[in-house]
XYZ file of C-alpha atoms in Angstrom:
522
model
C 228.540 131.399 182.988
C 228.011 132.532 186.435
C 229.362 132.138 189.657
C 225.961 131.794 191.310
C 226.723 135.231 193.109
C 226.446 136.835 189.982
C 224.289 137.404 187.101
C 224.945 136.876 183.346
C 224.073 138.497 180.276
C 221.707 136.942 177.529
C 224.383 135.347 174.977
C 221.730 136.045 172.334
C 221.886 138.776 169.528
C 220.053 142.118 169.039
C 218.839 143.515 172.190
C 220.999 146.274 171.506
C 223.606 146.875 168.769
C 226.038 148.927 167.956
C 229.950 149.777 169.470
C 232.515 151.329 167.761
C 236.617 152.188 168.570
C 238.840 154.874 168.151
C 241.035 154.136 165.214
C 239.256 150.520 164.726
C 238.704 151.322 160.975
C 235.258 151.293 161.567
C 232.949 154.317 160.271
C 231.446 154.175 163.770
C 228.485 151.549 165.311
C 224.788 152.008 165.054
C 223.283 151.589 168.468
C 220.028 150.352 168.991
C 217.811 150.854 171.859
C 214.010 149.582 172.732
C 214.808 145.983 171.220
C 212.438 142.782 172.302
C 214.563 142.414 176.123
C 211.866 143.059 178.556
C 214.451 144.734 180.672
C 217.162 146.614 178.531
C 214.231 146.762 175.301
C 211.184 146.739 175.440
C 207.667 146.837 173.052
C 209.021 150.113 171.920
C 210.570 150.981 168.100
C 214.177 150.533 167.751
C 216.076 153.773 167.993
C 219.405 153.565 166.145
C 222.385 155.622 168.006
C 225.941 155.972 166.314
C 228.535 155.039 169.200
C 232.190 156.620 168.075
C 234.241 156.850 170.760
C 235.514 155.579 174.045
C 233.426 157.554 175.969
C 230.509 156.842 174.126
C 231.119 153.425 174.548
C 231.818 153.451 178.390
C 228.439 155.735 178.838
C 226.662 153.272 176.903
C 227.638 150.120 179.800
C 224.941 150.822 181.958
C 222.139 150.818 179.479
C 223.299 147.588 177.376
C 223.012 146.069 181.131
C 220.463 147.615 182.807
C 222.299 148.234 185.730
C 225.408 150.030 186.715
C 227.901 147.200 187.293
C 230.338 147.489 189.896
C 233.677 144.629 190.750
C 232.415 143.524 186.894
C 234.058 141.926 183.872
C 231.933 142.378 181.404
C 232.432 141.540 178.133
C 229.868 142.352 174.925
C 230.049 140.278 171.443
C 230.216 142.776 168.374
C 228.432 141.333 165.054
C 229.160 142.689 161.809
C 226.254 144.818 159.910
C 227.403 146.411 156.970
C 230.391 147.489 158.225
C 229.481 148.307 161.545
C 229.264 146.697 164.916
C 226.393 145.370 166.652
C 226.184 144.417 170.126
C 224.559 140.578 170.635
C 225.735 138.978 173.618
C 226.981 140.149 176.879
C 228.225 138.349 179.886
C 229.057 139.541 183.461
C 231.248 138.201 186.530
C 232.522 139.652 189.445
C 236.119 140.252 189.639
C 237.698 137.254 191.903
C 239.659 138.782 194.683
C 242.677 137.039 193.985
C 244.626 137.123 190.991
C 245.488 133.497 190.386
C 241.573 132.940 189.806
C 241.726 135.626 186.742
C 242.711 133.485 183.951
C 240.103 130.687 184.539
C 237.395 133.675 184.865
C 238.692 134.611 181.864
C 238.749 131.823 179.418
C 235.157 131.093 180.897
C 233.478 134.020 180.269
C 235.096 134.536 176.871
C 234.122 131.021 175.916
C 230.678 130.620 177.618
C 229.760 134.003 175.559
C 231.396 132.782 172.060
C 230.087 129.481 172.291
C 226.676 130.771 173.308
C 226.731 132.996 170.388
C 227.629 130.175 167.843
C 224.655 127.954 169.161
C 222.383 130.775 167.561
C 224.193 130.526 164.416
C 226.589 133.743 164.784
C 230.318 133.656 165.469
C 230.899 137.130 166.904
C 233.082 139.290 164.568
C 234.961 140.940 167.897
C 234.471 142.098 171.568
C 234.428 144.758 173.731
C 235.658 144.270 176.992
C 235.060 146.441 180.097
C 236.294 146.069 183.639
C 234.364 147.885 186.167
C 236.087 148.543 190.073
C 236.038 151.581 192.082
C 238.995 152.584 194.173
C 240.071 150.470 197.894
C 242.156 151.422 200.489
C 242.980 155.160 199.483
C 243.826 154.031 195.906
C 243.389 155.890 193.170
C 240.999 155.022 189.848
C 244.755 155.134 187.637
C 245.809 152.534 190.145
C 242.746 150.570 189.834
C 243.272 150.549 186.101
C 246.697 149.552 186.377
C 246.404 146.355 188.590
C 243.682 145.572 186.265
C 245.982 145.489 183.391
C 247.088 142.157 183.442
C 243.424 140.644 183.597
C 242.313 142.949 180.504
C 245.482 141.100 178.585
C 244.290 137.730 180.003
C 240.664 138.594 178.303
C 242.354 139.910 175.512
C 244.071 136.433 175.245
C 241.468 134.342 176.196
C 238.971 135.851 173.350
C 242.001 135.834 170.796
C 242.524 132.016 171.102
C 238.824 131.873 170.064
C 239.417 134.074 166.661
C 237.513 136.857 168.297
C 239.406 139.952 169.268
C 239.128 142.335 171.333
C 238.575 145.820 169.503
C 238.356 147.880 172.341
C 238.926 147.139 176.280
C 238.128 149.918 178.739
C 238.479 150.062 182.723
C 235.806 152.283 184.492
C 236.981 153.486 188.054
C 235.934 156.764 189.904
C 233.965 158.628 187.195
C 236.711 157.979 184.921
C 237.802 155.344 181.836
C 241.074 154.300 180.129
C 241.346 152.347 177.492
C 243.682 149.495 177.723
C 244.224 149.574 173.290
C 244.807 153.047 172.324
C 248.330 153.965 172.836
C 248.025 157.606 172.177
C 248.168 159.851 175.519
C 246.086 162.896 173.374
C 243.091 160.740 172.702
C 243.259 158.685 175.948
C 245.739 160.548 179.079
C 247.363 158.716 181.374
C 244.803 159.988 183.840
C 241.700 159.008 181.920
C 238.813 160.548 181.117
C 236.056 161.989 182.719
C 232.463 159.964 182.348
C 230.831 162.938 182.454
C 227.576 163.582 183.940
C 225.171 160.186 183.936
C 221.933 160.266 181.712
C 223.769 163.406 179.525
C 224.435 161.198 176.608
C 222.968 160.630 173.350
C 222.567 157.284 173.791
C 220.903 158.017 177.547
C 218.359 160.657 175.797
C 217.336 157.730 173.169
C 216.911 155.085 176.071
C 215.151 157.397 177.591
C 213.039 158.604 175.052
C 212.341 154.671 174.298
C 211.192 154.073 177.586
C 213.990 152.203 179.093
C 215.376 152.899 182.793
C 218.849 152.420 184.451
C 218.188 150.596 187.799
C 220.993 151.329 189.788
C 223.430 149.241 190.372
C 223.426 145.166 191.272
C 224.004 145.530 194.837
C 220.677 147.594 195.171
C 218.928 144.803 193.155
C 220.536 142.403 195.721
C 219.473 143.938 198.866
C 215.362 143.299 197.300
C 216.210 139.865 197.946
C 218.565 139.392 200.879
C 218.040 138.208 204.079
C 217.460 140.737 207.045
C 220.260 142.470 209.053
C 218.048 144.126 210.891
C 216.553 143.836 214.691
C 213.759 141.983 213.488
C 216.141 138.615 212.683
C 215.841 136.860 215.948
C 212.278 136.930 216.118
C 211.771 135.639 212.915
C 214.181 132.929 213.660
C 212.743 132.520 216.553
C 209.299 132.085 214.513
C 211.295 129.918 211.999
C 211.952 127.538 214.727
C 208.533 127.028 216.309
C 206.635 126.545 212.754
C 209.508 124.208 211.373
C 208.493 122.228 214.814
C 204.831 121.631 214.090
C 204.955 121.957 210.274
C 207.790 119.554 208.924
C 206.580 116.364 210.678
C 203.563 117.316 208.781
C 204.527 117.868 205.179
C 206.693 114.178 206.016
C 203.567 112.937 206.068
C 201.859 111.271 203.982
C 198.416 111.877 205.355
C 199.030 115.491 206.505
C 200.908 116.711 203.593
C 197.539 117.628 201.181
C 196.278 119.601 203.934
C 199.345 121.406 204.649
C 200.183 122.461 200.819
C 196.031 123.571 200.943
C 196.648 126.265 204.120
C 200.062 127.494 202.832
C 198.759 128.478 199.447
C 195.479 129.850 200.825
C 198.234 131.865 202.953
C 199.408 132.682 200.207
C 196.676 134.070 198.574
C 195.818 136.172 201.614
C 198.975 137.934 202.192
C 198.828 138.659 198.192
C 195.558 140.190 198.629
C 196.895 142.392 201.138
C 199.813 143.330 199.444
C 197.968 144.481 196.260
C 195.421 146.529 198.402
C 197.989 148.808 200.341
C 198.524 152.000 199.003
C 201.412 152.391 196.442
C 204.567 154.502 197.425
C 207.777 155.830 195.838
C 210.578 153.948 195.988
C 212.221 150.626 195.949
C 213.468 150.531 199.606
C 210.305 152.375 200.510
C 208.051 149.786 199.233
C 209.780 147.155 200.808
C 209.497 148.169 203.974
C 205.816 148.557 203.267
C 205.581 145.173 202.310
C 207.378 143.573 205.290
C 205.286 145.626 207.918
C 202.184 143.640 206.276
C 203.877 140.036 207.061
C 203.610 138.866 210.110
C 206.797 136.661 211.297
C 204.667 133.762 211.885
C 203.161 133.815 208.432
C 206.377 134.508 207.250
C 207.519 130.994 208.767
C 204.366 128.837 207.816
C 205.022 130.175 203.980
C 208.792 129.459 203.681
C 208.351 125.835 205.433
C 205.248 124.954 203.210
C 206.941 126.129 200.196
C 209.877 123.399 200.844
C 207.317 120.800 199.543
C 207.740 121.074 195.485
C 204.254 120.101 194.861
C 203.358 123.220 196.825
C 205.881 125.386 195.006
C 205.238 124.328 191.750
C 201.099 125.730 192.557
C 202.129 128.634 193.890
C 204.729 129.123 190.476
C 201.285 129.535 188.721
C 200.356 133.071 189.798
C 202.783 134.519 187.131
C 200.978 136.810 185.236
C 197.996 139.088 185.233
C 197.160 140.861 187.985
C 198.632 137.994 190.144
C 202.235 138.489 189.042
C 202.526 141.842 190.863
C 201.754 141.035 194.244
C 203.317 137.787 194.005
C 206.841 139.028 193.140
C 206.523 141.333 196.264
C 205.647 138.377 198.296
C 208.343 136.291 197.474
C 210.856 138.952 197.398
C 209.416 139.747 200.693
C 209.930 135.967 202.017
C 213.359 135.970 200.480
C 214.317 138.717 203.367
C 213.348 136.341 205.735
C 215.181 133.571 205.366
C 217.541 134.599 208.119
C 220.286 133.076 210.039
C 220.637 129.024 210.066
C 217.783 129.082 207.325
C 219.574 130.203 204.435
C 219.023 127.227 202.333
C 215.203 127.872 202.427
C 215.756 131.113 200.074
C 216.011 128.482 197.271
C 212.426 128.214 197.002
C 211.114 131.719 197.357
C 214.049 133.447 195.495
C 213.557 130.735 192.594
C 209.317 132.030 192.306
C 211.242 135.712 192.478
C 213.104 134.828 189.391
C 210.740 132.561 187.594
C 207.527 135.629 188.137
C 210.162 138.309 186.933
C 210.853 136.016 183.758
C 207.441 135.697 183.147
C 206.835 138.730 183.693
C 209.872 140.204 181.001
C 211.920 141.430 183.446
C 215.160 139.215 182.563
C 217.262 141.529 184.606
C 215.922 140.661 188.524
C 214.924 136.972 186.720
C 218.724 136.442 186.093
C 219.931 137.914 189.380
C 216.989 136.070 191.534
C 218.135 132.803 190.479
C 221.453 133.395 190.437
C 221.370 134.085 194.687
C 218.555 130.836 194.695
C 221.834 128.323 193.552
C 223.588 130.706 195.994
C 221.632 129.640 198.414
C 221.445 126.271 197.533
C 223.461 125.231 194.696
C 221.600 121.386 193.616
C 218.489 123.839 193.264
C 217.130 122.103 190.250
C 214.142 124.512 189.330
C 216.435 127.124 189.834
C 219.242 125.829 187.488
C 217.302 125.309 184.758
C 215.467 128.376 185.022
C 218.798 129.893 185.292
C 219.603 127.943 182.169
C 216.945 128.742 179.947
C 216.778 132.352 180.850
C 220.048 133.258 180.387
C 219.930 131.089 176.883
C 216.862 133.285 175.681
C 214.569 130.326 175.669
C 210.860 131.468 175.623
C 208.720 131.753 179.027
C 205.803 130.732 177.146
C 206.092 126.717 177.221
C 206.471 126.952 181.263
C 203.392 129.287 181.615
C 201.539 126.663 179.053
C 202.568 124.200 181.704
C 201.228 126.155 184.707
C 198.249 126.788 183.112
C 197.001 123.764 182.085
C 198.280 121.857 185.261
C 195.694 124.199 186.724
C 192.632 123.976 184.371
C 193.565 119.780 183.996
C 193.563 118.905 188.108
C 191.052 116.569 188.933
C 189.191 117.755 191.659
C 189.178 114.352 193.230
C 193.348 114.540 193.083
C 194.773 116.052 196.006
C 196.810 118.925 195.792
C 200.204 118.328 198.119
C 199.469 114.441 197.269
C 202.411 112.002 196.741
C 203.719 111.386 193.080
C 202.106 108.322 191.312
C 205.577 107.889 189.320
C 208.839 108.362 189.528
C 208.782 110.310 186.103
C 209.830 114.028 186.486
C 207.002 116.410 185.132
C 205.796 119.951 186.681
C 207.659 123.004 185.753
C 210.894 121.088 186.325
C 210.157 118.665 183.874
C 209.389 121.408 181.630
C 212.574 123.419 181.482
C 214.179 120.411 181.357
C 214.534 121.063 177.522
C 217.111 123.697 178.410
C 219.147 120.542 179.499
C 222.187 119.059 177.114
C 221.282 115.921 178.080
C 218.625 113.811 176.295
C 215.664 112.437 178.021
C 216.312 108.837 179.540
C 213.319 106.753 181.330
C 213.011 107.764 185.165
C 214.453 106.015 187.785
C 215.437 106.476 191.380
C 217.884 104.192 193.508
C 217.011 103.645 197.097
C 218.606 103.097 199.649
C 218.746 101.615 203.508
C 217.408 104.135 206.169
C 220.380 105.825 207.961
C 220.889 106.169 211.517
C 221.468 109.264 213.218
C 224.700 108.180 214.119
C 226.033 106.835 210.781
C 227.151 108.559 208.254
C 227.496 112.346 207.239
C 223.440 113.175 208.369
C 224.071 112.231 212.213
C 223.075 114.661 215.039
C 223.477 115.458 218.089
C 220.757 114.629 220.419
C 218.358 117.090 220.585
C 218.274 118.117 217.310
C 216.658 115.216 214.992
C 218.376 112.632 216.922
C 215.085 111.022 216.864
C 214.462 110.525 213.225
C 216.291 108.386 210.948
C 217.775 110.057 207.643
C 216.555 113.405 208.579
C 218.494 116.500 209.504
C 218.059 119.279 211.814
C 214.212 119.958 211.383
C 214.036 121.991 215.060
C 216.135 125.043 216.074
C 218.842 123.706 213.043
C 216.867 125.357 210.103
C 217.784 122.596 208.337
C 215.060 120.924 205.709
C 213.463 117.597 206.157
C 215.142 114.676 204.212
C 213.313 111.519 203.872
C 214.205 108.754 205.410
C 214.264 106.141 202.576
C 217.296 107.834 200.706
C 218.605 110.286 202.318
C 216.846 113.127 199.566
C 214.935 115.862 200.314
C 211.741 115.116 200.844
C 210.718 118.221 199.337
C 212.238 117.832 196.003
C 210.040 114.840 194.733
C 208.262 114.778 191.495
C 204.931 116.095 191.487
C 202.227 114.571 189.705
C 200.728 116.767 186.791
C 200.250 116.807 183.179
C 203.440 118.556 182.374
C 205.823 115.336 182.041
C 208.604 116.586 179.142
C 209.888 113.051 179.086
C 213.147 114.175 181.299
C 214.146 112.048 184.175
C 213.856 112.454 188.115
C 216.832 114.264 189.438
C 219.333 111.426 190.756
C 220.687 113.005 194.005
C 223.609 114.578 192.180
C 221.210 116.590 190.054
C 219.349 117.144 192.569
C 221.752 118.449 194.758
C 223.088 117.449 198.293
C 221.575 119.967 200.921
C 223.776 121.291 203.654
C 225.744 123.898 201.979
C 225.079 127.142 202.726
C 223.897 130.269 201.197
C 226.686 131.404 199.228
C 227.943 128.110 197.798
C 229.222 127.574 194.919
């Protein structure tokens, strides 16, 4: 249900009900706000808010995402409740450019969110659909809403061949809605309707009053976790370059690698201690600025490199709570920025700790969006997808941090951290979320193959970069990550050895995903 660009909606019930439509026979929709969603709820009581109209419902977007979507389909499953609606499920995707992709975005978001709904035991009773685009090229928001028309009749379609209609569809463009059901120009003018002022509403004063916060909009949430466009990209390239020249031989091998997983943690824990003792100040953008003046480039480097090594990443995916889960976020939001230029693909690792620490820490919102741009970056991500996967399915955080924990508390001291696996059977957090997989578990196994040439097959070179080393790709100047030279799979992406073994199998190298796209791939 997402286009790894993207984010998705929980297809769960109850974070916040209620919806209603003019002329939908309905007496209006009780709207609930400060439900269990660590993001859109929260710890607080439930407020109940009676949604009536249009307006009411389009003012309401925002706060059943979190965000202010922009270029969004969004579409949000309506339960019945005596009578009245009930919001469960919503889903989000970005409206595709062109207009022969619109009915396969349709059917799948209308079926990913119906079928998601049904695997917690509720058919949805109805929908609401919205579509969300401000104005291009010196069009105007009536225009918008018109050459959206024929996708709001494809949704329309798409959730009627499931048995769920659509009660109410609504396009938001320049301050201003239309609904695509109600005929009538007096309730709903061929010029739309105002929004109003944002934060005016009812339903605003009751989020508001429960504790709950708009964050903007998505491409603000993006920008947290984007690489630089700033001055500062060449020399961190440049600083990308010379550690991936010293450090990758090292995590390759097998004798170096403890030692290497040892320093870039205890890195690790340094920059987090400096992080968490600068002073606070106001502002997103603000405070990330803050936090990239106290990163040096070169640490910068030796972090993202070390954190290719799973075993690494998987110790590092324990500081997720307490006072550890603040200043960890910021540092691997903060190492997310710097995965500039030709090393893209590394953002897998630290955007994927983004997401997982924002889970953890109930903030579904940046968790969803965080590993959405980590399969971005790197779409055979397999933490990633299956954090993706579980989060977006509702599944509990509790069983991974049970995981982490004990891995922790269990380690031998004699076993080396960083260490080769003793099996080939998938455990660590990976193995874990592996119960948000269809699939059933199978025993482990991993085919091998011959070592590759540099100049055979798809992984060849030219001299100068790798040329050297058999099965491995670009490791100097390239920013591409080491691959080992027995099968052509990232090195990186191993099983660890740990107590955490959920019985599901190594990733074959499908699963596992063939490296080389990049960031942006879908």
């Amino acid at each position: 249900m997402t286009n790894h660009s993207e984010t998705t909606g929980n297809v769960d019930d109850g974070d916040i009900g209620g919806a209603g439509a003019h002329g939908g026979g309905r007496e209006g929709a009780a709207a609930s706000v400060g439900g269990r969603d660590g993001t859109v709820g929260g710890p607080h009581a439930e407020h109940q808010v009676t949604l009536r109209t249009p307006g009411e419902l389009a003012d309401a977007l925002p706060y059943l995402l979190g965000y202010r979507p922009e270029d969004s389909i969004v579409l949000v499953a309506l339960h019945d409740r005596d009578g009245r609606g009930r919001f469960g499920g919503r889903a989000r995707l970005g409206i595709p450019a062109l207009d022969d992709d619109w009915p396969s975005v349709a059917g799948q978001l209308a079926h990913g969110l119906v079928k998601g709904s049904e695997r917690r035991g509720s058919h949805p009773e109805s929908m609401v659909a919205f579509l969300c685009q401000d104005p291009k090229d010196g069009e105007s928001g009536r225009q918008v809403m018109e050459r959206l028309r024929p996708l709001a009749q494809l949704l329309r379609t798409a959730c009627g061949a499931l048995d769920v209609p659509v009660i109410e569809a609504l396009c938001v463009s320049d301050g201003r809605f239309w609904s695509y059901c109600c005929p009538s120009e007096r309730c709903c003018p061929p010029d739309g309707t105002s929004m109003g002022m944002p934060g005016t509403s009812v339903l605003a004063a009751a989020a508001t009053y429960a504790g709950l916060q708009v964050r903007g909009t998505l491409k603000e949430l993006r920008a947290r976790l984007s690489p630089w466009e700033t001055a500062g990209v060449r020399e961190q390239e440049t600083a990308l370059d010379a550690v991936s020249m010293a450090l990758i031989p090292r995590i390759l091998d097998d004798e170096s690698r403890a030692e290497v997983a040892d320093r870039t943690l205890d890195l690790a824990r340094l920059v987090m201690r400096r992080l968490a003792a600068v002073a606070p100040v106001v502002g997103t953008l603000t405070a990330d600025r803050r936090d990239d003046e106290a990163l040096a480039h070169d640490e910068a480097a030796t972090l993202i490199l070390g954190l290719q090594d799973r075993t690494t990443r998987d110790r590092a995916a324990a500081w997720m709570e307490g006072d550890e889960a603040g200043p960890a976020l910021r540092l691997w939001r903060a190492l997310a920025r710097r995965c500039v230029g030709s090393y893209g693909e590394h953002a897998a690792a630290p955007l994927t700790l983004a997401g997982w620490v924002a889970w953890s820490s109930g903030d579904e919102l940046e968790a969803r969006e965080a590993l959405a741009m980590a399969l971005g970056a790197d779409s055979g991500y397999l933490f990633a997808r299956l954090l993706h996967q579980a989060c977006n399915e509702g599944l509990d955080p509790e069983a991974i941090r049970r995981c982490l924990r004990g891995e922790g508390s269990d380690r031998p001291e004699a076993e080396t951290p960083g260490s080769p696996p003793a099996s080939d059977s998938a455990g660590g957090v990976e193995g874990v979320t592996g119960h948000a997989q269809t699939r059933s578990p199978r025993p482990a196994t991993r085919r091998r193959r011959k070592p590759r040439s540099p100049e055979s097959g798809p992984g060849r070179h030219p001299a100068g970069k790798g040329a050297g080393r058999p099965g491995t790709r670009s490791a100097v100047g390239g920013g591409g990550r080491p691959v080992s030279a027995a099968d052509g799979e990232p090195a990186m992406e191993g099983p660890t050895r740990n107590g955490c073994d959920a019985g599901d199998t190594a990733p074959s190298r499908r699963e596992s995903g063939r490296r080389g796209k990049g960031r942006g791939d879908t």
